[in-house]
PDB file of C-alpha atoms and ligand atoms in Angstrom:
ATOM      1  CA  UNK W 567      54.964 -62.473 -67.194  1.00  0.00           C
ATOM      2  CA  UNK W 568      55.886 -60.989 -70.413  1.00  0.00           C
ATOM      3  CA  UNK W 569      59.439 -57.993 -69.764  1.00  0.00           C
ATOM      4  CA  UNK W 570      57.512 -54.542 -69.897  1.00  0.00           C
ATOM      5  CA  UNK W 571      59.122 -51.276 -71.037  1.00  0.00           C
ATOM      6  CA  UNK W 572      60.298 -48.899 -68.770  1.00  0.00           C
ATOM      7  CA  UNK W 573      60.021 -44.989 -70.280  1.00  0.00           C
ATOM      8  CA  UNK W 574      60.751 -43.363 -66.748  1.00  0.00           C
ATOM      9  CA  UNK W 575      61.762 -43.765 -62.889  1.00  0.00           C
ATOM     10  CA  UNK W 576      60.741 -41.471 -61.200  1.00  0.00           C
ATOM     11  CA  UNK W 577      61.169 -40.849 -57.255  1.00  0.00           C
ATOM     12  CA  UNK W 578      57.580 -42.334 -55.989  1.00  0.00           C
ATOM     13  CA  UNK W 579      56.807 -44.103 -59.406  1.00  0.00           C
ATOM     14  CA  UNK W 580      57.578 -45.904 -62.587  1.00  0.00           C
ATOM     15  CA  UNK W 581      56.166 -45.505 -65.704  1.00  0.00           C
ATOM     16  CA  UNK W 582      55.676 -48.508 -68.378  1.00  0.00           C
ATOM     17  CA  UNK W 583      54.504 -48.342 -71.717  1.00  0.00           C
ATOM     18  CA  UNK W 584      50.639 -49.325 -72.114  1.00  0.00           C
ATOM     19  CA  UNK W 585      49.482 -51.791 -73.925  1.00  0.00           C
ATOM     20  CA  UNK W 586      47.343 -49.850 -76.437  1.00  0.00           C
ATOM     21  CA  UNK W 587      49.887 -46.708 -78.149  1.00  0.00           C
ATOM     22  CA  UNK W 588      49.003 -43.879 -76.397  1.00  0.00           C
ATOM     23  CA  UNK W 589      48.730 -45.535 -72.892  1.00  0.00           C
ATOM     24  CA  UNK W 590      51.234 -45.414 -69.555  1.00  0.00           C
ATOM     25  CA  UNK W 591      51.129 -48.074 -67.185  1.00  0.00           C
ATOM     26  CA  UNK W 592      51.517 -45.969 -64.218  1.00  0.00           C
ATOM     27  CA  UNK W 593      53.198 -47.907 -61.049  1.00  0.00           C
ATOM     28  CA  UNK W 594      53.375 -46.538 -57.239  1.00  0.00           C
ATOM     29  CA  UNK W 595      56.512 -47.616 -55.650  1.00  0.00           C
ATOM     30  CA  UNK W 596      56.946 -47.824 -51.852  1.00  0.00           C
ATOM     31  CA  UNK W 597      59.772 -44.994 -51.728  1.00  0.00           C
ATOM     32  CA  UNK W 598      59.645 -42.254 -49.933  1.00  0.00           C
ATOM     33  CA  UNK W 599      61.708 -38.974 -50.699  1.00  0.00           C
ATOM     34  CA  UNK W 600      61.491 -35.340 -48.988  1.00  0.00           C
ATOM     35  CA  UNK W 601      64.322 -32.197 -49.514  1.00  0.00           C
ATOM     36  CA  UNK W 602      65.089 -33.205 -52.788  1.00  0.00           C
ATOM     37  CA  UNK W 603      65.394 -36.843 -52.281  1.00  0.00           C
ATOM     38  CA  UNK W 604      68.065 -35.873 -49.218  1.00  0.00           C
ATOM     39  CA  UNK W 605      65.803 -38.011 -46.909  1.00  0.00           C
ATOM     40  CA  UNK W 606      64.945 -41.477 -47.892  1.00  0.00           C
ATOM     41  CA  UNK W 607      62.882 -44.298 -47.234  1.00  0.00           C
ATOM     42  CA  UNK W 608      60.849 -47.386 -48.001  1.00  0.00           C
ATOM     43  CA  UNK W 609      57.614 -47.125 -46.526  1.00  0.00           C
ATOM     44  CA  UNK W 610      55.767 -50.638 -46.971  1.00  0.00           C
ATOM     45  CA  UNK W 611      52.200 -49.806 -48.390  1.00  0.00           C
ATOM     46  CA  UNK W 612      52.583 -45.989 -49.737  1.00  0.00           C
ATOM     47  CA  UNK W 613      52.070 -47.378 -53.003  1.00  0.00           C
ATOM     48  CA  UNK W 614      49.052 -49.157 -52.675  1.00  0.00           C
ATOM     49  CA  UNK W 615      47.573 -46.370 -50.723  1.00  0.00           C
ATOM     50  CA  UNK W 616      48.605 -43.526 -53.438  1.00  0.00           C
ATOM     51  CA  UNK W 617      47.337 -45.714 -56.090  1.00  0.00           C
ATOM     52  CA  UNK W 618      43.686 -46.075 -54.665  1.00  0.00           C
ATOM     53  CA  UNK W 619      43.578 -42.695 -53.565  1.00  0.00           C
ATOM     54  CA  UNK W 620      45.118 -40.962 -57.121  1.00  0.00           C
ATOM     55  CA  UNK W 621      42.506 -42.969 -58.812  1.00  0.00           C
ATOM     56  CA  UNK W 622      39.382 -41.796 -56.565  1.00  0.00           C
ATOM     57  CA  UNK W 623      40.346 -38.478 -56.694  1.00  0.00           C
ATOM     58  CA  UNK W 624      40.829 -38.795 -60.522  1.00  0.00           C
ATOM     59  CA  UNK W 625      37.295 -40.077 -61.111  1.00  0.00           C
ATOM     60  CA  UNK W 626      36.015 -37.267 -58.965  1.00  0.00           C
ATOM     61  CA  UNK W 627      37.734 -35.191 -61.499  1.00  0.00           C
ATOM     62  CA  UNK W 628      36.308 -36.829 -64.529  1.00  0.00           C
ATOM     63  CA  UNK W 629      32.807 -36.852 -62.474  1.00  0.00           C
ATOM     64  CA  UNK W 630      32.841 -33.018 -62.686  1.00  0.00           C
ATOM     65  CA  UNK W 631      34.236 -32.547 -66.291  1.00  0.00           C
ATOM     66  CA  UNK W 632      37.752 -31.740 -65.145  1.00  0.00           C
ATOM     67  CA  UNK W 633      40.276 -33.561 -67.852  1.00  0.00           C
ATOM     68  CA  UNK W 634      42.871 -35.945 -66.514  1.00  0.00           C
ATOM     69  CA  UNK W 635      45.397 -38.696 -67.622  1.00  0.00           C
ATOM     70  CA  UNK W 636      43.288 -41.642 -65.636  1.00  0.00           C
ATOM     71  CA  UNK W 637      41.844 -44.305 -67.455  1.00  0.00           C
ATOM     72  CA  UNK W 638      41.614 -47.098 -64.871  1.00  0.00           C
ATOM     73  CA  UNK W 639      43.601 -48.951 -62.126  1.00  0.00           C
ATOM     74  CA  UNK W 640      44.872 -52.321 -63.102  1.00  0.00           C
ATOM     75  CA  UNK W 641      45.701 -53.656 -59.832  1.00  0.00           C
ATOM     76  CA  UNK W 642      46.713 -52.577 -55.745  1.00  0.00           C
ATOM     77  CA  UNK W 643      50.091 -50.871 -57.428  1.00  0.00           C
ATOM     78  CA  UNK W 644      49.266 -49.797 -61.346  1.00  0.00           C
ATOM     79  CA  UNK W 645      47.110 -47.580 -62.994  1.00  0.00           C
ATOM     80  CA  UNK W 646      46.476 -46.909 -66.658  1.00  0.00           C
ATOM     81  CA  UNK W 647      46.852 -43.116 -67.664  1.00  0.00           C
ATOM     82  CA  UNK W 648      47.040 -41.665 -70.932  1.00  0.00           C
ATOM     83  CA  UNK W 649      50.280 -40.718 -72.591  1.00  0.00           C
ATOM     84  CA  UNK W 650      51.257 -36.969 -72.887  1.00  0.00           C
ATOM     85  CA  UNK W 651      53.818 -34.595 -72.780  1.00  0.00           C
ATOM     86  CA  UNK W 652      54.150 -33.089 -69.281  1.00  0.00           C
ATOM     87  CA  UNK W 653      54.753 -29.356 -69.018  1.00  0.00           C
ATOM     88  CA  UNK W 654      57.994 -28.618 -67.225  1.00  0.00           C
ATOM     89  CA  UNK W 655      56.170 -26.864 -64.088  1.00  0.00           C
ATOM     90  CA  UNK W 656      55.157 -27.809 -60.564  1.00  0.00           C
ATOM     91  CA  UNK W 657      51.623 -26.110 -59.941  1.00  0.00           C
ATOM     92  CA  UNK W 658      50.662 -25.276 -56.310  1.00  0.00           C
ATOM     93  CA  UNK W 659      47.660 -23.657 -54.963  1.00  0.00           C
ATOM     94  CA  UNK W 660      47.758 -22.987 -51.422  1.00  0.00           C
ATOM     95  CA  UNK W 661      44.782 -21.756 -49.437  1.00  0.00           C
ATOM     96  CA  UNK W 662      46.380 -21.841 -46.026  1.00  0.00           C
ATOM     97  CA  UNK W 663      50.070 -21.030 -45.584  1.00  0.00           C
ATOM     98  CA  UNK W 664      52.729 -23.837 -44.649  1.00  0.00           C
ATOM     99  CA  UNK W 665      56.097 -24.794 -46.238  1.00  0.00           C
ATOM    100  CA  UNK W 666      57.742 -23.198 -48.214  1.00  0.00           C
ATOM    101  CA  UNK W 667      55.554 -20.469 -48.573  1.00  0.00           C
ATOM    102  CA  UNK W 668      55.753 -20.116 -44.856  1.00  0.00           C
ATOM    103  CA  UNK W 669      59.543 -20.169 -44.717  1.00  0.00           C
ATOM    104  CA  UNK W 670      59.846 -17.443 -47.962  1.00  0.00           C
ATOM    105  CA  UNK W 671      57.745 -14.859 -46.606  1.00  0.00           C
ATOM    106  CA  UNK W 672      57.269 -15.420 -43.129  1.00  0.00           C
ATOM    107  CA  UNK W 673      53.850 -15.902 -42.999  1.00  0.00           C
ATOM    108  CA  UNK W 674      52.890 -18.623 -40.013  1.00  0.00           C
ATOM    109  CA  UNK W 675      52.036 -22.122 -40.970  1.00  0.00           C
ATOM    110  CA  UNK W 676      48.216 -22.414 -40.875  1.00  0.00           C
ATOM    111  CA  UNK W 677      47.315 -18.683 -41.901  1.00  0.00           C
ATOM    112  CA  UNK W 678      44.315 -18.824 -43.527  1.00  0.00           C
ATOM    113  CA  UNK W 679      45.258 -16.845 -47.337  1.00  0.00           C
ATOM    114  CA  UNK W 680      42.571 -14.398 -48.706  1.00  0.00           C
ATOM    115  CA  UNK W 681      42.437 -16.056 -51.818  1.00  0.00           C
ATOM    116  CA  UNK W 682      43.812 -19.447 -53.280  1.00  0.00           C
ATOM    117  CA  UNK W 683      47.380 -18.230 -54.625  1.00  0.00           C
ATOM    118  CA  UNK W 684      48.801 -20.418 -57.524  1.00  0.00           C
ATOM    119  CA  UNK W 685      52.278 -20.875 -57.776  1.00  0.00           C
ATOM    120  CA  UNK W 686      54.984 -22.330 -60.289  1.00  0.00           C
ATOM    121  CA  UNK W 687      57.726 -24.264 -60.216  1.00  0.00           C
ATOM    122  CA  UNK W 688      60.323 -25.156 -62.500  1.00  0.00           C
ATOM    123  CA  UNK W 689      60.462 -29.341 -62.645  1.00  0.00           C
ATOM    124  CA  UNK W 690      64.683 -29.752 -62.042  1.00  0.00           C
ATOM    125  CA  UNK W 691      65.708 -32.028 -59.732  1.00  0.00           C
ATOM    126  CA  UNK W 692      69.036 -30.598 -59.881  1.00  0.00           C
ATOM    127  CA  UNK W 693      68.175 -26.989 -59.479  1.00  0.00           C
ATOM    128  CA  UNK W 694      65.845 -27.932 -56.405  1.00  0.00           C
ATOM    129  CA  UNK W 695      62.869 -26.947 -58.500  1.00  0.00           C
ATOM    130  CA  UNK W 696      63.028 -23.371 -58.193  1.00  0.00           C
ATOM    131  CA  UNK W 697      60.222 -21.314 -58.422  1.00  0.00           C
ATOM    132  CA  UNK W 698      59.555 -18.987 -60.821  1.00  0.00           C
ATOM    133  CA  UNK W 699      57.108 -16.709 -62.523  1.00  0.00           C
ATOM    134  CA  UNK W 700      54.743 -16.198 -65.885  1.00  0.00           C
ATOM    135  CA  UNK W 701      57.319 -14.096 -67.179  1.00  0.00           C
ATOM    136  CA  UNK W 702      59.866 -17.210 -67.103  1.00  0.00           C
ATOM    137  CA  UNK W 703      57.636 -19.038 -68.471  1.00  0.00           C
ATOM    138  CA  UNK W 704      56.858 -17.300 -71.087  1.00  0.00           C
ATOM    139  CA  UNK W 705      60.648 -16.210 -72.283  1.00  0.00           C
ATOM    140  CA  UNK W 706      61.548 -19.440 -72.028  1.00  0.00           C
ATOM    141  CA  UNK W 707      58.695 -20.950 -73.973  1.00  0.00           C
ATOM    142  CA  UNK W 708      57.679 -23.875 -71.106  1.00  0.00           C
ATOM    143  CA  UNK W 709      53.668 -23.133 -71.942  1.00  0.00           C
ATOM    144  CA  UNK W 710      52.478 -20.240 -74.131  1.00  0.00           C
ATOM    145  CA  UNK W 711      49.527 -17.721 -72.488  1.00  0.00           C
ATOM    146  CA  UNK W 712      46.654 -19.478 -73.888  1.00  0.00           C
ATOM    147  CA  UNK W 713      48.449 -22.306 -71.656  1.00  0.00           C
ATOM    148  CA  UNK W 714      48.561 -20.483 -69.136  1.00  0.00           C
ATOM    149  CA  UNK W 715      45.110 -19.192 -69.012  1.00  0.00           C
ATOM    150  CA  UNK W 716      43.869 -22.774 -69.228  1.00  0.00           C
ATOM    151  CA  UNK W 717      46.182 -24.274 -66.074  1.00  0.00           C
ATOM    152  CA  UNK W 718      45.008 -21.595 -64.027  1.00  0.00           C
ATOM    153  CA  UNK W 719      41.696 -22.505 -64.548  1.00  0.00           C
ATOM    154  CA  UNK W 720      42.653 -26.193 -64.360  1.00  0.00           C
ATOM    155  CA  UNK W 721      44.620 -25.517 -60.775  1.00  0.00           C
ATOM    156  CA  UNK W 722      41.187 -23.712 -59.846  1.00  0.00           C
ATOM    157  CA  UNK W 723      38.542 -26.280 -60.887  1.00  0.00           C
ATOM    158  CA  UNK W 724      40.907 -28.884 -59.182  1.00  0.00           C
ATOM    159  CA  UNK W 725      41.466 -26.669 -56.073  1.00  0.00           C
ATOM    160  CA  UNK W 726      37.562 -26.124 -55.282  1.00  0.00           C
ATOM    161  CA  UNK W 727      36.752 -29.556 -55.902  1.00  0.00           C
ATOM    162  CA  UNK W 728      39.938 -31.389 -53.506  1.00  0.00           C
ATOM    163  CA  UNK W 729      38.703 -28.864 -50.927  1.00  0.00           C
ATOM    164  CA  UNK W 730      35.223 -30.294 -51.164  1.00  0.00           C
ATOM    165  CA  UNK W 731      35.665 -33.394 -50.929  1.00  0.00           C
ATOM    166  CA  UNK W 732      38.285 -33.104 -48.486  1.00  0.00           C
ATOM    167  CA  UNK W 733      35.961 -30.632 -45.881  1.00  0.00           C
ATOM    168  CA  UNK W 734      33.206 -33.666 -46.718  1.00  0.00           C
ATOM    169  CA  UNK W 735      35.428 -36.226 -44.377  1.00  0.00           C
ATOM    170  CA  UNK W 736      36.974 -33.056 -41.754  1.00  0.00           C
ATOM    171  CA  UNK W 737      40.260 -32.322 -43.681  1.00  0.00           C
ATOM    172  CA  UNK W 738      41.452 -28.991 -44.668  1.00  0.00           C
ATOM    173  CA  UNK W 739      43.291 -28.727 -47.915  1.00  0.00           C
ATOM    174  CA  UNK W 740      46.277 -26.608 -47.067  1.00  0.00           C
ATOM    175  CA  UNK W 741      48.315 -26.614 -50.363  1.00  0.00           C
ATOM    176  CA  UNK W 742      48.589 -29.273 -53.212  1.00  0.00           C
ATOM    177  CA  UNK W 743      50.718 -29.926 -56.352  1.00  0.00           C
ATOM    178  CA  UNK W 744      49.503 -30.803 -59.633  1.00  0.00           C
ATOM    179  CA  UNK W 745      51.530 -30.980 -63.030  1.00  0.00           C
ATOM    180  CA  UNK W 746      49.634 -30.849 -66.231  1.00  0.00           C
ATOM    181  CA  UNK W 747      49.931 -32.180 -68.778  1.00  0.00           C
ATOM    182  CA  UNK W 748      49.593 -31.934 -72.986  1.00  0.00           C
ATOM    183  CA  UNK W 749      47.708 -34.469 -75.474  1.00  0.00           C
ATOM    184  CA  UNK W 750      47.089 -33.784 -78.902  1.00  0.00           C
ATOM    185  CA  UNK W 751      44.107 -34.745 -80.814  1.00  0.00           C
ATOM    186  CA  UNK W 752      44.094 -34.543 -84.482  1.00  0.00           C
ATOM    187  CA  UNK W 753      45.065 -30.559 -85.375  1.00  0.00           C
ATOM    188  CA  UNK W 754      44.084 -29.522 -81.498  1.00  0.00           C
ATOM    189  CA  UNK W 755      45.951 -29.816 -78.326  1.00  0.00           C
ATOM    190  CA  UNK W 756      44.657 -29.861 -75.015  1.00  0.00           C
ATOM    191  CA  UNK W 757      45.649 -29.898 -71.666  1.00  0.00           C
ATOM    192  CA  UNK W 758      44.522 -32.082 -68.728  1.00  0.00           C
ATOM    193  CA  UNK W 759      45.739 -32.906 -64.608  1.00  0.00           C
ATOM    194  CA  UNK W 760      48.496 -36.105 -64.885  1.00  0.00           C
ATOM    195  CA  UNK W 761      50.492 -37.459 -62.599  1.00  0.00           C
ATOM    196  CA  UNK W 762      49.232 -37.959 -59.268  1.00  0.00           C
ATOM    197  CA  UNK W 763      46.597 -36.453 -56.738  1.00  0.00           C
ATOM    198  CA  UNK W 764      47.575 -37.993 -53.409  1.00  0.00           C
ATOM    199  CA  UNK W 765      48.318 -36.741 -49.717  1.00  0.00           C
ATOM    200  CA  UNK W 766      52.366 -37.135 -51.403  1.00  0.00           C
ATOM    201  CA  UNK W 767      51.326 -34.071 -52.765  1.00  0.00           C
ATOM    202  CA  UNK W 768      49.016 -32.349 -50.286  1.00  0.00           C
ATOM    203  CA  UNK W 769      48.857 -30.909 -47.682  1.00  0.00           C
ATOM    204  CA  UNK W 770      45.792 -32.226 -45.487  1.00  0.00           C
ATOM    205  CA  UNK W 771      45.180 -30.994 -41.944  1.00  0.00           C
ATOM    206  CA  UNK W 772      42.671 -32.847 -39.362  1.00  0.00           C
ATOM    207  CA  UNK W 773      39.949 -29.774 -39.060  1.00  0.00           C
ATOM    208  CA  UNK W 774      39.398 -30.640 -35.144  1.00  0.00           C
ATOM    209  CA  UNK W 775      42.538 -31.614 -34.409  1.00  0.00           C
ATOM    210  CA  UNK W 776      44.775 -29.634 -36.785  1.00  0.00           C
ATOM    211  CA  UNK W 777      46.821 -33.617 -36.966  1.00  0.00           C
ATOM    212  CA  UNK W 778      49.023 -34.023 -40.472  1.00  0.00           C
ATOM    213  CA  UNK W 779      47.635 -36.668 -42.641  1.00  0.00           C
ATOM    214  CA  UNK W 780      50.289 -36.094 -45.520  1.00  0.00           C
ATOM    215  CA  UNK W 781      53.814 -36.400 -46.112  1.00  0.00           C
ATOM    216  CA  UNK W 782      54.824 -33.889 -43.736  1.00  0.00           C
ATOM    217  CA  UNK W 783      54.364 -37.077 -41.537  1.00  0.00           C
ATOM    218  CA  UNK W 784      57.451 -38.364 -43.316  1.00  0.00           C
ATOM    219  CA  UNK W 785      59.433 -35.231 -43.689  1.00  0.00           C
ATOM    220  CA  UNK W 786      59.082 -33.504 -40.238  1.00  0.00           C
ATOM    221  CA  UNK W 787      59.091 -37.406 -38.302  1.00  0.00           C
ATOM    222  CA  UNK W 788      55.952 -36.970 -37.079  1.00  0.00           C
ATOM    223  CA  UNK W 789      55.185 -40.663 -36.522  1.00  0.00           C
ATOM    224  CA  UNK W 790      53.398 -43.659 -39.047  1.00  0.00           C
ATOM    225  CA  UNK W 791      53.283 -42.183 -42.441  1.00  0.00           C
ATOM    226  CA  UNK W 792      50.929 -45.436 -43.141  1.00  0.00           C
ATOM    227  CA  UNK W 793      48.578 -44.663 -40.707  1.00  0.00           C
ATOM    228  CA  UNK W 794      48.044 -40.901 -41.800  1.00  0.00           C
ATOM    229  CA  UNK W 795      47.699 -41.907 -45.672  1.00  0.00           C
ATOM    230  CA  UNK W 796      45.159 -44.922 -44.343  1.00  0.00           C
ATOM    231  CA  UNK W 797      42.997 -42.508 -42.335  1.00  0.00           C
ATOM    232  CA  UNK W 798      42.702 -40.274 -45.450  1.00  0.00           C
ATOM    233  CA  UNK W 799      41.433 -43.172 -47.337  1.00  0.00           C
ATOM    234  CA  UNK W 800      39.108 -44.455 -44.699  1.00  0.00           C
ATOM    235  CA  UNK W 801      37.199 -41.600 -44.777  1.00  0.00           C
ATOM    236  CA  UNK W 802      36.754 -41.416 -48.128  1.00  0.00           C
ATOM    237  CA  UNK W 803      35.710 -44.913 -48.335  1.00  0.00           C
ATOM    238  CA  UNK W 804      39.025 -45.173 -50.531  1.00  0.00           C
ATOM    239  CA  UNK W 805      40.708 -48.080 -48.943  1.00  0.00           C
ATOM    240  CA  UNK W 806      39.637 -51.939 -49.898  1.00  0.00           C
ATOM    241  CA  UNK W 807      37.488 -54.216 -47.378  1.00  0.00           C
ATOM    242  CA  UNK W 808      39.294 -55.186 -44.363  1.00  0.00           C
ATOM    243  CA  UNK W 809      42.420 -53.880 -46.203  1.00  0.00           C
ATOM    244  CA  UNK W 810      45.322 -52.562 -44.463  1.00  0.00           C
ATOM    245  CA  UNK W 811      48.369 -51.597 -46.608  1.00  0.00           C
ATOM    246  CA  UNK W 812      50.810 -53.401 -44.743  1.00  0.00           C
ATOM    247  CA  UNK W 813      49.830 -56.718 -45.634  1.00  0.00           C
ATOM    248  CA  UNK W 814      52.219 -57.802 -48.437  1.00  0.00           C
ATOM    249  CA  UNK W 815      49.135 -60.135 -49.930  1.00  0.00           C
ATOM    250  CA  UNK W 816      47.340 -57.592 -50.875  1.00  0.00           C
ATOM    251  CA  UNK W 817      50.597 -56.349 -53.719  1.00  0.00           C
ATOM    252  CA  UNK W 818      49.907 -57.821 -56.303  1.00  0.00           C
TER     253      UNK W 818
HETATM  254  N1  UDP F 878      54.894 -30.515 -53.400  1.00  0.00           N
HETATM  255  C1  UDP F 878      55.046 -31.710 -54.097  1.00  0.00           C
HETATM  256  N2  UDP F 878      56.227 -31.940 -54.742  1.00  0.00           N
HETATM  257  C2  UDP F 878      57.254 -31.068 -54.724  1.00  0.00           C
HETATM  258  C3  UDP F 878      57.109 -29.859 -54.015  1.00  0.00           C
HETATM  259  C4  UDP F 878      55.902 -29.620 -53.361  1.00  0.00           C
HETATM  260  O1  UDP F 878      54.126 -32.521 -54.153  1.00  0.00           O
HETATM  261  O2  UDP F 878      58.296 -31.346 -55.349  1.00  0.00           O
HETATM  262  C5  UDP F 878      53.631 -30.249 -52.690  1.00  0.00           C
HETATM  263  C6  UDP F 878      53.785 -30.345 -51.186  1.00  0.00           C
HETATM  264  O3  UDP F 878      53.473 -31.651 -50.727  1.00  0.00           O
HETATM  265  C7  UDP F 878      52.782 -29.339 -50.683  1.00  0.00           C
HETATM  266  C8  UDP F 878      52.729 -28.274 -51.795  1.00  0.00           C
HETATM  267  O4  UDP F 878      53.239 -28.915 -52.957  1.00  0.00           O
HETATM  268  O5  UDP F 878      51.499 -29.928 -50.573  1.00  0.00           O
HETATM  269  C9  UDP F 878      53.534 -27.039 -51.473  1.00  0.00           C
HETATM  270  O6  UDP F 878      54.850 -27.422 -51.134  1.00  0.00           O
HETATM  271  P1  UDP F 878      55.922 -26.349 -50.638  1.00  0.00           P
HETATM  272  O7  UDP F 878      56.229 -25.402 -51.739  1.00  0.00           O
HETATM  273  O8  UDP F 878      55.446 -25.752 -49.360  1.00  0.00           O
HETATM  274  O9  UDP F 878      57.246 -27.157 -50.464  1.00  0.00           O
HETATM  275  P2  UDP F 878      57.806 -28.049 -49.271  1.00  0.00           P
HETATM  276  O10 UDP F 878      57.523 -27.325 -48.004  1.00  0.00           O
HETATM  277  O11 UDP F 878      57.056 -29.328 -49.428  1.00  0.00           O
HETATM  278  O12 UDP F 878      59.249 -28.138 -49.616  1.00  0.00           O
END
């Protein structure tokens, strides 16, 4: 197999350089990190499962006319994306409180919000990602308004269409992450939803049973982090034909 490039490592993936300019191959490791990468591990079919489930909540996203990064999955680990220049913030919506939310204003997990609430963070591992508001990110120049304007309404579309599809199969969407990110086409610039849209970066909540099916599974020990992710994507009709993730033949 011909040596690929490696542009990034990241904590839950690595990122190649496509084959066409312009293109990312986009691979989903195994590894697990919570609090900052304090708490570690390898969890045997994550990838896989993140892959498949990034990409059919991607399409969704195209389906509807919301711009991503996705172009199409190469294989049970890869993806190709588009290249672009990711804006330096984390951006949550929450419709339900839990985490950290929870902790900083202490609100109870699982109060239902009166209104989605976007919130920012600023992508630094070393400062814990610290949250921060328009005002930062405007001194500091990390997205001008127009920006602004356009990943709130990015966060939105994304928001009302994950919590579709999500209270299709009996899931609540609690809170998600997205980052965003910038492509440029001829004079124009544009932004669109990269990285990843997966239950690493949801929260999803059984609606009968109020069960975890994300990767508080992982950072609270709540049991198989395998089986939560492969519920998700049996109910979606996400996950291959007589597939389970924990069969190394299906890594390929
Ligand atoms: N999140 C994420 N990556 C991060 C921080 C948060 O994907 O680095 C997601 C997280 O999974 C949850 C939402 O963003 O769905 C809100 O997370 P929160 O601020 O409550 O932080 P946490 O409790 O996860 O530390």
């Amino acid at each position: 197999m011909a040596r690929r490039t490696k542009i990034y490592e990241g904590k839950a993936k690595t990122l190649f350089e496509g084959p066409e300019p312009g293109t990312i191959v986009q691979y989903f490791k195994d590894d697990a990190t919570a609090f900052n990468a304090e708490k570690k591990d390898v969890i045997e079919g994550k990838g896989v499962l993140n892959n498949m489930l990034s990409e059919y909540f991607m399409n969704g996203l195209t389906a509807i006319g919301v711009p991503n990064h996705f172009i199409k999955r190469l294989n049970m680990r890869e993806q190709l994306v588009r290249a672009c220049e990711i804006i330096p913030l984390e951006v949550i919506v929450r419709n339900t409180a839990a985490g950290s939310m929870s902790k900083r204003l202490g609100i109870e997990e699982g109060t239902a919000l009166p209104r989605p609430i976007v919130e920012y963070c600023y992508k630094d591992d070393s400062l814990g990602d610290p949250l921060v508001s328009e005002e930062h990110i405007a001194a500091f120049g990390w997205a001008s308004q127009q920006d602004m304007d356009d990943i709130l309404s990015l966060a939105l579309r994304v928001n009302d269409f994950m919590s579709g599809v999500m209270y299709g199969v009996g899931i609540k969407l609690v809170d998600f992450k997205i980052e965003i990110g910038r492509v440029y086409e001829g004079d124009f610039q544009r932004l669109i939803v990269a990285d990843e849209i997966s239950p690493d970066s949801c929260r999803l909540w059984d609606m009968e049973t109020g069960q975890k099916l994300d990767k508080d599974v992982f950072r609270r020990d709540l049991g198989s982090l395998t089986d939560a992710y492969s519920e998700v994507a049996k109910r979606l009709g996400v996950m291959p034909k007589g597939a389970t993730p924990m069969k190394p033949t299906l890594i390929n």
